PDB file of C-alpha atoms in Angstrom:
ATOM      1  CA  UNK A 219     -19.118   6.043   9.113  1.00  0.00           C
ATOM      2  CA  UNK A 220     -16.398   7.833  10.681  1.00  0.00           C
ATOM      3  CA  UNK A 221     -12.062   7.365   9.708  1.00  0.00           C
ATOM      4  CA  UNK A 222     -11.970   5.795  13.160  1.00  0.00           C
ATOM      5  CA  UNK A 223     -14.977   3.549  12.545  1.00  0.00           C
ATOM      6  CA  UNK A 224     -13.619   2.632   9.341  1.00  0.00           C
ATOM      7  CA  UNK A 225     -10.013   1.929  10.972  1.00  0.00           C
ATOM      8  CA  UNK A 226     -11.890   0.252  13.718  1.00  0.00           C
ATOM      9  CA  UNK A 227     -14.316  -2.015  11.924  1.00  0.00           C
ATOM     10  CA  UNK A 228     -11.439  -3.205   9.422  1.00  0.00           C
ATOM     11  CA  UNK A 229      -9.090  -3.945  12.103  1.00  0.00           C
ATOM     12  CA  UNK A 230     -11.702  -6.224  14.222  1.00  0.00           C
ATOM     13  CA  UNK A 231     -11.298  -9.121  11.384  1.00  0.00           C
ATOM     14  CA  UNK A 232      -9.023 -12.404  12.111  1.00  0.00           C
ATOM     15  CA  UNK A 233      -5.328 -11.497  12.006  1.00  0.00           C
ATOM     16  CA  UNK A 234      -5.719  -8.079  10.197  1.00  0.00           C
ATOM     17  CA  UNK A 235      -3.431  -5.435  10.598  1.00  0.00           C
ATOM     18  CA  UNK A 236      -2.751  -1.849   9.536  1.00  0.00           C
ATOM     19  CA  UNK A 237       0.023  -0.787   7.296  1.00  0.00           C
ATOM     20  CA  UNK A 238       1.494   1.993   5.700  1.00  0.00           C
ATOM     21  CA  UNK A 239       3.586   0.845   2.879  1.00  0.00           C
ATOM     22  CA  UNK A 240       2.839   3.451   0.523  1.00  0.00           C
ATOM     23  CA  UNK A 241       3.493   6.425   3.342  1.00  0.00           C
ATOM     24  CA  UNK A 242       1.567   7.869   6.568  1.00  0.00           C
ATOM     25  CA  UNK A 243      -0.979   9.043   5.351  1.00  0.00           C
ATOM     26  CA  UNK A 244      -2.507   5.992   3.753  1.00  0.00           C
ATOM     27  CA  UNK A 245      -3.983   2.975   5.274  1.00  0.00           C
ATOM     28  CA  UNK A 246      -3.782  -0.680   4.222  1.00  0.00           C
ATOM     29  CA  UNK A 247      -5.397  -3.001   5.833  1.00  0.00           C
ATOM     30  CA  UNK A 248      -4.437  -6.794   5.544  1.00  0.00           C
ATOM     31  CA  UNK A 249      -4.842 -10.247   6.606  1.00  0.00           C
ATOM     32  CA  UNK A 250      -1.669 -12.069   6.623  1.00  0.00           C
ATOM     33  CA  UNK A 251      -0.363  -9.984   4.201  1.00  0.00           C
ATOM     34  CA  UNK A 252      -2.913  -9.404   1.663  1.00  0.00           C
ATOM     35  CA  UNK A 253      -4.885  -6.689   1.048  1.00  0.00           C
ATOM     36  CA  UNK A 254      -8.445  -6.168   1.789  1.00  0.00           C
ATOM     37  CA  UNK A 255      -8.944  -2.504   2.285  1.00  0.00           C
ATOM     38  CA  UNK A 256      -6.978   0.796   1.299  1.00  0.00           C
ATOM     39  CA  UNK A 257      -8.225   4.042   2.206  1.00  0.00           C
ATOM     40  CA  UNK A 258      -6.370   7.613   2.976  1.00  0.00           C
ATOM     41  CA  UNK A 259      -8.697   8.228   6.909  1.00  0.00           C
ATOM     42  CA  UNK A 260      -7.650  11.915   6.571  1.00  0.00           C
ATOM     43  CA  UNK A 261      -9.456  12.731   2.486  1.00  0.00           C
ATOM     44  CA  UNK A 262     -12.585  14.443   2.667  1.00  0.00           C
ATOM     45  CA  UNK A 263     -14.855  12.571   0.763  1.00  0.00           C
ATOM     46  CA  UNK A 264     -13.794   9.558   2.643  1.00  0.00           C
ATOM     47  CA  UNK A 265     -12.950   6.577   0.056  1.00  0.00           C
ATOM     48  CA  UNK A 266     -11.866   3.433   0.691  1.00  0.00           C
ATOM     49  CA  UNK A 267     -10.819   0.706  -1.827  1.00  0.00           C
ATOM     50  CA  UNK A 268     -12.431  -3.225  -1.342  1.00  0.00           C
ATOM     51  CA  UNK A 269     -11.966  -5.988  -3.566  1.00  0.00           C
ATOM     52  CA  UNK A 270     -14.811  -7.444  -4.994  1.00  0.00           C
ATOM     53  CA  UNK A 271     -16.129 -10.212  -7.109  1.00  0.00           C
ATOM     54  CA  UNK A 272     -16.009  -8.825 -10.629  1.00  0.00           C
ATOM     55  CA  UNK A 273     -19.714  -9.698 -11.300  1.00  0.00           C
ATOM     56  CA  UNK A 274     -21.025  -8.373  -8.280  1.00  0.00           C
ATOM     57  CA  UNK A 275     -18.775  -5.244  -8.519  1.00  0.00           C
ATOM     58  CA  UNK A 276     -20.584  -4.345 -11.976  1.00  0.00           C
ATOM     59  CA  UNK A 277     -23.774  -4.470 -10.483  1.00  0.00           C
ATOM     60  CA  UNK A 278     -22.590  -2.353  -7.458  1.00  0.00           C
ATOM     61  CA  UNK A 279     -21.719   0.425 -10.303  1.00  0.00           C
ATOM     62  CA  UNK A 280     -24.770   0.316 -11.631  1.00  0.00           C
ATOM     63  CA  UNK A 281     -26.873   0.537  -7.993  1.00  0.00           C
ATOM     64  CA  UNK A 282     -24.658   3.218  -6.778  1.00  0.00           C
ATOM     65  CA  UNK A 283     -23.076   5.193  -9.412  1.00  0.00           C
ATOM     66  CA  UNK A 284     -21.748   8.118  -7.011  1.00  0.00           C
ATOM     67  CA  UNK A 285     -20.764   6.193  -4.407  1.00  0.00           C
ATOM     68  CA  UNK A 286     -19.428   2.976  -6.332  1.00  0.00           C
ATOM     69  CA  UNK A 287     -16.928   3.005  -8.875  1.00  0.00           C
ATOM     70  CA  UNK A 288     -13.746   0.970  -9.909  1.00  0.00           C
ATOM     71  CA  UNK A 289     -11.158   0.738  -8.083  1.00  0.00           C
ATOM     72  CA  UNK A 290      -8.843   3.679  -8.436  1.00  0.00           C
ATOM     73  CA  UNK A 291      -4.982   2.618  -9.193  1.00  0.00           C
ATOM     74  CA  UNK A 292      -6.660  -1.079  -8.630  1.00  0.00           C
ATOM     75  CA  UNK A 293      -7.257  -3.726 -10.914  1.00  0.00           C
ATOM     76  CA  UNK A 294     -10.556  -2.305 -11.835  1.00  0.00           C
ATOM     77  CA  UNK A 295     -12.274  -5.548 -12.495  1.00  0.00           C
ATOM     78  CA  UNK A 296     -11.492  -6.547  -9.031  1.00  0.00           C
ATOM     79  CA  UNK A 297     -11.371  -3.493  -6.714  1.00  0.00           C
ATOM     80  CA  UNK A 298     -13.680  -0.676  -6.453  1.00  0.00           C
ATOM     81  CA  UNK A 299     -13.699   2.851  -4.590  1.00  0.00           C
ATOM     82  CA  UNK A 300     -16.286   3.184  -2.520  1.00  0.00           C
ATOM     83  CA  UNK A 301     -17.173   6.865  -1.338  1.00  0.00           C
ATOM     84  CA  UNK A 302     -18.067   6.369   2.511  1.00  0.00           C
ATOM     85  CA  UNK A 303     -20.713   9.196   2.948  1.00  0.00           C
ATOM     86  CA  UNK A 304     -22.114   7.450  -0.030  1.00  0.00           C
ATOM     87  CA  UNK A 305     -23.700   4.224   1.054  1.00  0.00           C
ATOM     88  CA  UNK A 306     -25.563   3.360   4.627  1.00  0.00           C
ATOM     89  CA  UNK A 307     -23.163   2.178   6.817  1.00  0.00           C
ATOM     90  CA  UNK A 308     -25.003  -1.851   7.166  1.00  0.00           C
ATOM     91  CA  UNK A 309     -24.209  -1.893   3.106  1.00  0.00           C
ATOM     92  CA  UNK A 310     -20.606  -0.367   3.971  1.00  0.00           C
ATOM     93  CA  UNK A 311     -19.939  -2.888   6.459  1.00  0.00           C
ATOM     94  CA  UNK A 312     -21.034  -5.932   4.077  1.00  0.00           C
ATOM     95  CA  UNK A 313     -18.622  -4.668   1.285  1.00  0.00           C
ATOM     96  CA  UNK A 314     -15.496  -4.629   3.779  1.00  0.00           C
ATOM     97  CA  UNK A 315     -16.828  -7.977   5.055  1.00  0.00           C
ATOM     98  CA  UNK A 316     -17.068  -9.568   1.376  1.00  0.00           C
ATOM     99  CA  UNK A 317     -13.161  -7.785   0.679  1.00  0.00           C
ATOM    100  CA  UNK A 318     -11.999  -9.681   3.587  1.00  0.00           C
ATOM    101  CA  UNK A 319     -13.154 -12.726   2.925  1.00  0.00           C
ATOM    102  CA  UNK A 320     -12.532 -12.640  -0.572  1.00  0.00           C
ATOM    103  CA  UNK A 321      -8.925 -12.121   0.413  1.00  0.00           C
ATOM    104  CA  UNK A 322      -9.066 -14.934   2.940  1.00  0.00           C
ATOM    105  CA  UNK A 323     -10.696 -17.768   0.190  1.00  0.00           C
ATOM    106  CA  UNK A 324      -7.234 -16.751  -1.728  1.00  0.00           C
ATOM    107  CA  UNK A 325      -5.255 -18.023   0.989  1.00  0.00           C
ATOM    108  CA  UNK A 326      -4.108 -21.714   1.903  1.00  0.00           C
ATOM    109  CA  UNK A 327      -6.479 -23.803   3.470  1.00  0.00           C
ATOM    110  CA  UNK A 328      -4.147 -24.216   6.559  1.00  0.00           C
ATOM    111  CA  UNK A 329      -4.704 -20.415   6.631  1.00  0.00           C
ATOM    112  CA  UNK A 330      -8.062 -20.007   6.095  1.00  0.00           C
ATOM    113  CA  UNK A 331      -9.083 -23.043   8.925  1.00  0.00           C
ATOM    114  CA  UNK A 332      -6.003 -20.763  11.466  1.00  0.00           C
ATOM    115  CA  UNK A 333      -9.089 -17.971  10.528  1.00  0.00           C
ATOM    116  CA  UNK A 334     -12.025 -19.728  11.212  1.00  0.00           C
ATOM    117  CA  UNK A 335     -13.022 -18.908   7.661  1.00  0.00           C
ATOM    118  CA  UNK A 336     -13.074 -22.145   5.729  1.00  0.00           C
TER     119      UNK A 336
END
């Protein structure tokens, strides 16, 4: 997956935006004002940062050491970096997915149901 196919597929979720709180050259993506995905588009390898549930990101370690590990400057039992180039991009797309809507089932229910993600 390309920086633009990242930045694209990220930004085609319910209400999320990019930021750049933490300067230009870093990308945060959010839905209504929570994190779900941090990545810098310009570093070669490609990383990007997802949330994850902390079971599932353990076994995500463990599958794909090289291309899975925690999150860096994260809360590593909730975040990992993921190394783009390292995974298909169908697996890629999953673990952006499950970031999002982990993000989303932390929200109120008035704005989950606004998301069409109850």
């Amino acid at each position: 997956m390309t920086p633009e196919r990242l930045r694209a597929f990220c930004l085609e979720f319910n209400a999320s935006v990019e930021e750049f709180p933490f300067g230009p050259e870093t990308s945060v993506f959010k839905v209504l004002g929570k994190m779900f995905a941090l990545t810098s588009l310009d570093a070669r390898p490609l990383t990007v940062n997802l949330k994850c549930d902390p079971d599932e990101a353990i076994r995500l370690r463990e599958e794909h050491p090289k291309a899975i590990v925690p999150g860096w400057h994260m809360n590593k039992r909730h975040w990992n970096t993921v190394t783009v180039s390292g995974l298909p991009d169908k697996l890629l797309r999953e673990l952006i997915e499950d970031s999002y809507d982990l993000v989303v089932a932390g929200l109120p229910k008035a704005e989950r149901l606004k998301l069409d993600r109850p």
